Coordinates of C-alpha atoms and ligand atoms in Angstrom, one line a residue:
M1344 CA 80.5 83.5 97.3
A1345 CA 82.4 80.8 95.4
E1346 CA 85.4 79.4 97.1
W1347 CA 88.8 80.8 96.1
L1348 CA 92.3 79.9 97.0
T1349 CA 95.9 81.2 96.7
V1350 CA 99.2 80.1 95.5
I1351 CA 102.0 82.0 97.3
L1352 CA 105.4 81.9 95.7
A1353 CA 108.1 81.5 98.3
A1354 CA 110.9 79.4 96.8
G1355 CA 113.4 82.1 96.1
K1356 CA 116.6 82.3 98.0
G1357 CA 116.6 86.0 98.6
T1358 CA 120.3 86.3 97.9
R1359 CA 120.4 90.0 98.7
M1360 CA 119.3 89.4 102.3
K1361 CA 122.7 87.7 102.9
S1362 CA 121.0 85.4 105.3
A1363 CA 121.0 81.7 106.3
L1364 CA 117.3 82.2 107.0
P1365 CA 114.9 81.9 104.0
K1366 CA 113.8 85.3 103.0
V1367 CA 110.1 84.8 103.6
L1368 CA 110.8 83.9 107.3
H1369 CA 112.3 87.2 108.1
K1370 CA 109.9 89.1 110.3
V1371 CA 108.0 92.3 109.7
G1372 CA 105.7 93.6 112.4
G1373 CA 106.6 90.6 114.6
K1374 CA 105.5 88.0 112.0
P1375 CA 107.3 86.1 109.2
M1376 CA 106.6 87.8 105.9
V1377 CA 105.0 84.7 104.5
Q1378 CA 102.7 84.7 107.5
Q1379 CA 101.7 88.3 106.8
V1380 CA 100.8 87.3 103.3
M1381 CA 98.8 84.2 104.3
D1382 CA 96.9 86.3 107.0
A1383 CA 96.0 89.0 104.5
A1384 CA 94.7 86.4 102.0
T1385 CA 92.7 84.5 104.7
Q1386 CA 91.2 87.8 106.0
A1387 CA 90.3 88.7 102.4
G1388 CA 88.3 85.5 102.1
A1389 CA 90.7 82.8 100.7
S1390 CA 89.6 79.4 101.9
R1391 CA 92.9 77.7 101.3
N1392 CA 96.6 78.7 100.8
I1393 CA 99.1 76.7 98.8
V1394 CA 102.7 77.8 99.4
V1395 CA 105.5 77.0 96.9
V1396 CA 108.7 76.4 98.9
G1397 CA 112.3 75.8 97.7
F1398 CA 115.3 77.4 99.3
G1399 CA 115.1 76.4 103.0
G1400 CA 111.9 74.5 102.2
D1401 CA 111.9 72.5 105.4
E1402 CA 112.3 75.5 107.6
V1403 CA 109.5 77.3 105.7
K1404 CA 107.3 74.3 105.9
T1405 CA 107.8 74.0 109.7
A1406 CA 107.0 77.6 110.2
I1407 CA 103.8 77.3 108.1
G1408 CA 102.7 74.0 109.8
E1409 CA 99.0 73.2 109.1
Q1410 CA 98.1 76.6 107.9
A1411 CA 98.7 75.8 104.2
Q1412 CA 99.6 73.1 101.8
C1413 CA 103.2 73.3 100.7
V1414 CA 104.6 72.1 97.4
V1415 CA 108.4 72.1 96.6
Q1416 CA 110.0 73.7 93.7
Q1417 CA 113.4 71.9 93.5
E1418 CA 115.0 74.3 91.1
Q1419 CA 114.0 78.0 90.8
L1420 CA 113.3 78.2 87.1
G1421 CA 111.0 81.2 87.3
T1422 CA 107.7 82.4 88.6
G1423 CA 105.7 80.5 85.9
H1424 CA 107.6 77.3 86.8
A1425 CA 106.9 77.9 90.5
V1426 CA 103.1 78.1 89.9
M1427 CA 103.4 74.9 87.8
Q1428 CA 104.5 73.0 91.0
A1429 CA 101.0 73.6 92.4
Q1430 CA 99.3 72.2 89.3
G1431 CA 98.6 68.9 91.0
L1432 CA 96.8 70.6 93.8
L1433 CA 94.8 72.8 91.5
A1434 CA 93.6 70.0 89.1
G1435 CA 89.8 69.8 89.3
F1436 CA 89.4 73.2 90.9
S1437 CA 87.3 75.5 88.9
G1438 CA 87.2 78.8 90.8
T1439 CA 89.6 81.7 91.2
V1440 CA 93.2 81.3 92.1
M1441 CA 95.1 84.3 93.5
V1442 CA 98.8 84.2 93.0
L1443 CA 101.0 86.2 95.4
A1444 CA 104.6 86.4 96.4
G1445 CA 105.7 85.5 100.0
D1446 CA 107.9 88.6 100.3
T1447 CA 105.2 91.3 100.2
P1448 CA 104.4 91.7 103.9
L1449 CA 102.5 95.1 103.6
L1450 CA 99.6 93.6 101.6
T1451 CA 96.3 94.5 103.2
E1452 CA 93.0 92.6 103.4
A1453 CA 91.2 95.6 101.8
L1454 CA 93.5 95.5 98.7
L1455 CA 93.2 91.8 98.2
K1456 CA 89.5 91.9 98.6
R1457 CA 89.3 94.7 96.0
L1458 CA 91.4 92.7 93.6
H1459 CA 89.3 89.6 94.1
Q1460 CA 86.0 91.4 93.8
E1461 CA 86.8 93.2 90.6
H1462 CA 88.1 90.0 89.1
E1463 CA 84.9 88.2 89.8
A1464 CA 82.7 91.1 88.8
K1465 CA 84.4 91.4 85.4
G1466 CA 84.4 87.7 84.9
A1467 CA 88.0 88.1 83.7
A1468 CA 90.3 85.2 82.8
A1469 CA 93.1 87.1 84.6
T1470 CA 93.3 90.3 86.7
V1471 CA 96.7 91.9 87.4
L1472 CA 97.3 94.1 90.4
T1473 CA 99.4 97.0 89.1
F1474 CA 100.9 100.2 90.5
I1475 CA 102.7 103.3 89.4
P1476 CA 105.9 103.8 91.3
D1477 CA 108.2 106.9 91.0
D1478 CA 110.9 104.7 89.6
A1479 CA 109.7 101.7 87.5
A1480 CA 113.1 100.1 88.1
A1481 CA 113.3 96.4 87.2
Y1482 CA 109.5 95.8 87.5
G1483 CA 107.6 94.2 84.7
R1484 CA 105.9 96.8 82.4
V1485 CA 102.2 96.5 81.9
V1486 CA 101.4 97.0 78.2
R1487 CA 97.8 98.1 77.4
N1488 CA 96.2 98.7 74.0
E1489 CA 94.4 101.9 72.9
A1490 CA 91.2 100.6 74.6
G1491 CA 93.1 100.3 77.8
Q1492 CA 93.0 96.5 77.9
V1493 CA 96.1 94.7 79.2
V1494 CA 97.8 93.0 76.3
K1495 CA 100.9 91.7 78.0
I1496 CA 103.5 92.2 80.7
V1497 CA 107.1 92.7 79.6
E1498 CA 110.0 92.2 81.9
R1499 CA 112.5 95.1 82.1
K1500 CA 115.3 93.0 80.6
D1501 CA 113.1 92.0 77.6
A1502 CA 111.5 95.4 77.1
T1503 CA 112.0 97.7 74.0
E1504 CA 112.8 101.3 74.8
E1505 CA 109.2 102.3 74.2
E1506 CA 108.0 99.6 76.7
A1507 CA 110.6 100.5 79.2
A1508 CA 109.2 104.0 79.4
I1509 CA 105.8 102.6 80.6
R1510 CA 105.2 103.7 84.2
E1511 CA 102.5 101.2 85.2
V1512 CA 104.2 98.0 86.5
N1513 CA 103.3 94.5 87.7
S1514 CA 103.0 93.9 91.4
A1515 CA 103.2 90.1 90.8
I1516 CA 99.8 89.6 92.4
Y1517 CA 97.1 88.3 90.2
C1518 CA 93.7 86.6 90.1
F1519 CA 93.2 83.8 87.6
D1520 CA 90.4 81.6 86.5
C1521 CA 92.0 78.3 87.4
K1522 CA 91.3 76.6 84.2
A1523 CA 92.6 79.5 82.1
L1524 CA 95.8 79.6 84.2
L1525 CA 96.5 75.9 83.8
D1526 CA 95.9 76.1 80.0
A1527 CA 98.2 79.0 79.6
L1528 CA 100.9 77.6 81.9
G1529 CA 101.1 74.6 79.5
K1530 CA 102.1 77.1 76.8
I1531 CA 104.9 79.2 78.3
N1532 CA 108.6 78.7 77.6
C1533 CA 111.9 80.1 78.8
D1534 CA 112.8 81.9 75.6
N1535 CA 113.7 85.2 77.1
A1536 CA 116.5 87.4 78.5
Q1537 CA 116.7 85.5 81.8
G1538 CA 116.0 82.0 80.5
E1539 CA 113.2 81.6 83.0
Y1540 CA 109.6 80.4 82.8
Y1541 CA 107.8 83.7 83.4
L1542 CA 104.3 83.7 85.0
T1543 CA 103.8 87.1 83.3
D1544 CA 103.7 85.3 79.9
V1545 CA 100.4 83.8 80.9
I1546 CA 98.9 87.3 80.7
G1547 CA 100.0 87.7 77.1
I1548 CA 98.8 84.2 76.1
L1549 CA 95.3 84.8 77.5
A1550 CA 95.0 88.3 76.0
A1551 CA 96.2 87.0 72.6
R1552 CA 93.5 84.3 72.6
G1553 CA 90.8 86.9 73.2
D1554 CA 90.2 86.3 76.9
L1555 CA 89.5 89.3 79.1
V1556 CA 92.5 90.4 81.1
W1557 CA 91.7 93.1 83.6
A1558 CA 94.0 95.3 85.8
V1559 CA 93.4 96.8 89.2
V1560 CA 95.7 99.7 90.0
A1561 CA 96.8 99.9 93.7
D1562 CA 96.3 103.4 95.1
D1563 CA 99.1 103.0 97.6
H1564 CA 102.1 101.3 96.1
Q1565 CA 103.6 100.8 99.6
D1566 CA 101.1 98.0 99.9
T1567 CA 102.7 95.9 97.2
M1568 CA 106.3 96.5 98.2
G1569 CA 108.5 93.4 97.8
I1570 CA 111.4 92.9 100.2
N1571 CA 114.7 92.0 98.7
S1572 CA 117.2 93.5 101.1
R1573 CA 117.7 94.3 104.8
R1574 CA 117.2 98.0 103.9
Q1575 CA 113.8 97.3 102.5
L1576 CA 113.1 95.1 105.5
A1577 CA 113.7 98.0 107.8
E1578 CA 111.6 100.3 105.5
A1579 CA 108.7 97.8 105.6
E1580 CA 109.0 97.5 109.4
Q1581 CA 108.7 101.2 109.8
I1582 CA 105.7 101.4 107.5
M1583 CA 104.0 98.5 109.2
R1584 CA 104.7 100.0 112.7
R1585 CA 103.4 103.4 111.6
R1586 CA 100.2 101.8 110.2
K1587 CA 99.5 100.0 113.4
L1588 CA 100.0 103.1 115.5
E1589 CA 97.8 105.1 113.2
Q1590 CA 95.1 102.5 113.6
L1591 CA 95.4 102.6 117.4
M1592 CA 95.3 106.4 117.3
D1593 CA 92.1 106.3 115.1
D1594 CA 90.6 104.0 117.7
G1595 CA 91.3 106.4 120.6
V1596 CA 94.7 105.5 121.9
T1597 CA 97.3 108.3 122.6
V1598 CA 100.7 107.5 121.3
M1599 CA 103.0 110.1 122.7
D1600 CA 106.0 109.4 120.5
P1601 CA 105.3 107.2 117.5
A1602 CA 109.0 107.0 116.6
S1603 CA 109.9 105.2 119.8
T1604 CA 106.7 103.0 120.2
Y1605 CA 106.7 99.5 118.8
V1606 CA 103.4 97.6 118.6
D1607 CA 103.0 94.3 116.9
A1608 CA 100.2 93.8 114.4
Q1609 CA 98.0 91.6 116.6
V1610 CA 98.3 93.6 119.8
Q1611 CA 95.1 95.2 121.1
V1612 CA 94.9 98.5 123.1
G1613 CA 91.8 99.9 124.7
R1614 CA 90.5 103.5 124.4
D1615 CA 92.1 106.4 126.3
T1616 CA 95.1 104.4 127.1
I1617 CA 98.3 106.4 126.7
L1618 CA 101.5 104.8 125.4
Y1619 CA 104.5 106.8 126.6
P1620 CA 107.9 106.7 124.7
N1621 CA 109.9 103.6 124.4
T1622 CA 107.1 101.2 124.8
W1623 CA 107.2 97.7 123.2
L1624 CA 104.0 95.7 123.0
E1625 CA 104.6 92.3 121.4
G1626 CA 103.0 89.0 120.5
A1627 CA 99.5 88.3 121.9
T1628 CA 99.6 91.4 124.2
V1629 CA 96.2 92.9 125.1
I1630 CA 95.9 96.2 127.0
G1631 CA 92.6 97.5 128.5
E1632 CA 91.2 101.1 128.6
N1633 CA 92.5 104.1 130.5
C1634 CA 96.0 102.7 131.1
A1635 CA 99.3 104.6 131.2
I1636 CA 101.9 102.3 129.7
G1637 CA 105.6 103.4 129.6
P1638 CA 108.0 105.0 129.5
D1639 CA 110.3 102.0 129.0
V1640 CA 107.9 99.1 129.1
R1641 CA 108.3 95.9 127.2
L1642 CA 105.3 93.5 127.3
Q1643 CA 105.3 90.1 125.5
N1644 CA 102.1 88.1 125.5
V1645 CA 100.8 90.0 128.5
A1646 CA 97.1 90.7 129.2
V1647 CA 96.6 94.0 131.1
G1648 CA 93.2 95.1 132.5
D1649 CA 91.7 98.6 132.6
G1650 CA 93.2 101.6 134.5
C1651 CA 96.7 100.2 135.0
T1652 CA 99.9 102.3 135.3
L1653 CA 103.0 100.4 134.2
H1654 CA 106.3 102.1 133.9
F1655 CA 109.9 100.9 133.5
L1656 CA 108.9 97.3 133.5
Y1657 CA 109.4 94.1 131.6
G1658 CA 106.6 91.5 131.6
H1659 CA 106.2 88.4 129.6
D1660 CA 103.5 85.6 129.5
C1661 CA 101.6 86.9 132.4
R1662 CA 98.2 88.5 133.4
V1663 CA 97.6 91.9 135.1
G1664 CA 94.2 92.8 136.5
D1665 CA 92.5 96.2 136.7
G1666 CA 93.9 99.2 138.4
V1667 CA 97.4 97.7 138.9
I1668 CA 100.3 100.0 139.6
A1669 CA 103.7 98.5 138.7
G1670 CA 107.1 100.0 138.3
P1671 CA 109.7 101.4 138.2
Y1672 CA 112.1 98.5 137.6
V1673 CA 109.8 95.5 137.8
H1674 CA 110.2 92.1 136.1
L1675 CA 107.0 90.1 135.7
R1676 CA 107.9 86.6 134.6
P1677 CA 105.8 83.8 133.1
Q1678 CA 102.7 82.5 134.8
T1679 CA 102.4 85.5 137.0
K1680 CA 98.8 86.7 137.8
L1681 CA 98.3 90.0 139.4
A1682 CA 94.7 90.6 140.6
D1683 CA 93.0 94.0 140.6
K1684 CA 94.6 96.9 142.4
V1685 CA 97.9 95.1 143.1
K1686 CA 100.9 97.4 143.7
I1687 CA 104.4 96.4 142.7
G1688 CA 107.5 98.6 142.4
N1689 CA 111.1 99.4 142.9
F1690 CA 113.2 96.4 141.9
V1691 CA 110.7 93.6 142.4
E1692 CA 110.7 90.3 140.4
V1693 CA 107.6 88.1 140.4
K1694 CA 107.6 84.6 138.8
N1695 CA 104.9 81.9 138.5
S1696 CA 102.9 83.5 141.3
S1697 CA 99.4 84.7 141.9
I1698 CA 99.1 87.9 143.8
G1699 CA 95.6 88.6 145.3
Q1700 CA 93.6 91.8 145.1
G1701 CA 95.1 94.9 146.6
S1702 CA 98.3 93.2 147.8
K1703 CA 101.5 95.3 147.8
I1704 CA 105.1 94.3 147.1
P1705 CA 106.6 97.7 146.9
H1706 CA 110.3 97.3 147.2
L1707 CA 113.3 95.1 146.5
S1708 CA 111.7 91.6 146.6
Y1709 CA 111.7 88.3 144.9
I1710 CA 108.4 86.4 144.8
G1711 CA 108.6 83.1 143.0
D1712 CA 106.2 80.1 143.0
A1713 CA 103.9 81.8 145.6
D1714 CA 100.2 82.0 146.1
M1715 CA 99.4 85.3 147.7
G1716 CA 96.0 86.2 149.0
A1717 CA 94.3 89.6 149.0
G1718 CA 95.4 92.6 151.1
V1719 CA 98.9 91.2 151.8
N1720 CA 101.7 93.6 152.6
M1721 CA 105.2 92.6 151.8
G1722 CA 107.9 94.6 153.5
C1723 CA 111.1 95.8 151.7
G1724 CA 113.5 93.0 150.6
C1725 CA 111.3 89.9 151.1
V1726 CA 112.3 86.7 149.4
T1727 CA 110.4 83.5 148.8
V1728 CA 113.1 80.9 149.0
N1729 CA 111.6 78.6 146.4
Y1730 CA 114.5 76.5 145.2
D1731 CA 116.5 73.9 147.2
G1732 CA 118.9 73.3 144.4
K1733 CA 116.9 70.3 143.1
Q1734 CA 113.2 71.3 143.2
K1735 CA 111.0 74.3 143.3
H1736 CA 108.5 74.6 146.2
R1737 CA 105.5 76.9 146.7
T1738 CA 104.9 79.5 149.4
T1739 CA 101.4 80.4 150.5
I1740 CA 100.7 83.8 152.0
A1741 CA 97.1 84.0 153.1
D1742 CA 94.7 87.1 153.0
G1743 CA 95.7 90.1 155.1
A1744 CA 99.1 88.7 156.1
F1745 CA 101.9 91.2 156.9
V1746 CA 105.4 90.2 156.2
G1747 CA 108.1 92.4 157.7
C1748 CA 111.2 93.7 155.9
N1749 CA 114.0 91.4 154.9
A1750 CA 112.1 88.2 155.7
N1751 CA 113.0 84.9 154.0
L1752 CA 110.1 82.5 153.5
V1753 CA 111.7 79.1 153.0
A1754 CA 109.3 77.0 150.9
P1755 CA 107.2 74.9 151.2
V1756 CA 105.7 77.1 153.9
T1757 CA 102.5 78.9 154.7
V1758 CA 101.9 82.2 156.4
G1759 CA 98.3 82.1 157.6
E1760 CA 95.5 84.6 157.3
G1761 CA 96.1 87.8 159.1
A1762 CA 99.5 86.5 160.4
Y1763 CA 102.6 88.7 160.9
V1764 CA 106.1 87.8 160.2
A1765 CA 108.7 89.8 162.1
A1766 CA 111.2 91.8 160.1
G1767 CA 114.5 89.9 159.5
S1768 CA 113.0 86.5 160.1
T1769 CA 113.9 83.4 158.2
I1770 CA 110.6 81.4 158.3
T1771 CA 111.0 77.7 157.9
K1772 CA 107.8 76.6 159.6
D1773 CA 104.2 77.5 158.9
V1774 CA 102.9 80.6 160.7
P1775 CA 99.3 80.0 161.9
A1776 CA 96.5 82.5 161.2
E1777 CA 96.5 85.6 163.4
S1778 CA 99.9 84.7 164.9
L1779 CA 103.3 86.4 164.8
G1780 CA 106.2 84.4 163.4
V1781 CA 109.6 85.5 164.7
A1782 CA 112.7 83.7 163.6
R1783 CA 115.8 85.8 164.4
A1784 CA 118.4 86.0 167.1
R1785 CA 117.5 88.2 170.1
Q1786 CA 119.6 91.4 170.3
T1787 CA 122.1 91.9 173.1
N1788 CA 123.6 95.3 173.9
I1789 CA 127.0 95.3 175.6
D1790 CA 127.5 98.3 177.8
G1791 CA 130.7 100.4 177.4
W1792 CA 132.0 98.2 174.6
T1793 CA 133.2 101.0 172.4
K1794 CA 135.6 102.4 175.0
R1795 CA 137.0 99.0 176.0
R1796 CA 137.7 98.2 172.4
Ligands
UD1_1032 C1 108.4 89.5 89.2 C2 107.6 89.7 87.9 C3 107.6 91.2 87.6 C4 107.1 92.0 88.7 C5 107.9 91.7 90.0 C6 107.2 92.4 91.2 C7 107.9 87.7 86.6 C8 108.5 87.1 85.5 N1 108.1 89.0 86.9 O1 109.7 89.8 88.9 O2 106.8 91.4 86.4 O3 107.1 93.4 88.4 O4 107.9 90.3 90.3 O5 108.1 92.2 92.3 O6 107.1 87.0 87.3 N2 109.9 82.7 92.9 C9 109.8 81.3 93.1 N3 110.3 80.5 92.2 C10 111.1 80.9 91.2 C11 111.2 82.3 91.0 C12 110.6 83.2 91.9 O7 109.1 80.9 94.1 O8 111.5 80.1 90.4 C13 109.2 83.6 93.9 C14 110.2 84.4 94.6 O9 110.7 83.8 95.8 C15 109.5 85.7 94.9 C16 108.5 85.8 93.7 O10 108.4 84.5 93.2 O11 108.7 85.6 96.1 C17 108.9 86.8 92.7 O12 110.1 86.4 92.1 P1 111.3 87.4 91.7 O13 112.4 86.7 91.2 O14 111.5 88.4 92.8 O15 110.5 88.1 90.5 P2 111.0 89.4 89.8 O16 112.1 89.1 88.9 O17 111.2 90.5 90.8
CA1033 CA1 111.2 90.6 93.2

């Protein structure tokens, strides 16, 4: 199929957000709105995105990075004027240009595909995506002739009473033949109620000169919802969240309480996993099959294998193998790797450490900067003393080692394979394999002391 590209309008200030952050950088479903729009367009097949930035332009440009070409609209003189800023980048392009707004985060790949395909199939000069809301409010009215062809779009403020009564409205998403768009843009003016260059006037100009203008009516008008306020932001967040959970449920995941389960758009969850209430799965998190996650679990960028049970736990930027049981009250910090069948629980923090297969850290421990082998047993209250005030040092605990309760391992130090550390020891020297390390004062009992006291 021929190459097509997008122009995404994102120059507006978004006054009603009452925010120092440009509107299109507010997040919905864990991603800035403009990112959601770019992703939907790219998934639908756009080969290139051009973003028109204005208010907070540098910040928006930084957020977009290499993903799109940005052009700056210095003054916000209207949606038509915004598209004009992309003229330079469109010159010489002869395919389809889809124009979108950067504040419609609920757009779907399917809807944009449908708009693009119908536009191409009809060979239209322009195709408008319309919808029929309960309240047409301030949206532009779509005026059709008796034959049902789109004749023009009239903004609410410019509408006659008869036009204002039209229920079909403009979503501000369109496909244009690039050449037709550029021709018509050269003919628009700001002779209207708002004194702006309206992109919508392009539709009337093309229809008047006899070009075919087509309309695609969106079935679900939630998809085209534009965000102008924090209230609408919260509404969109809820819709997005619900959609993600429904997709997971359709794919075989049990979500016990959708109202208290928060899953970002890009998160993956395997079949027969159960998400218990108050679970947050964020960023690049991936969960395997047959897991029980929650209640009260927050995972950010965590890869979890199959058959794990995680409850009352916070994990970020780490990896968890298969069959791991962790919680309650566990903190897994960045660069932590738990191999298969590891068991961690009851007030344990693990940081920048790899824990070998089947090892257990069941109670009240801090394990930081450690390399732990397989089948290790850590007693209650063990600490890797990893920081000397200037530098971090590593602790090695080899396969099958047994560290008694309340031991401090002062790094750098190694506990050898199959070695034992006596409870209450402060280990400052390596413990060789198959040996016992004891580092504590011997106990003395003083006879009759209580009476003499
Ligand atoms: C626009 C449409 C209207 C449609 C509605 C749907 C026009 C004239 N009207 O109205 O028919 O029903 O969207 O939401 O197009 N923008 C810029 N630069 C500007 C002006 C706007 O980049 O100079 C961007 C905004 O940041 C926003 C988008 O274009 O993302 C739409 O602008 P907005 O002012 O919200 O248009 P509406 O008046 O709502
Ligand atoms: Ca708007």
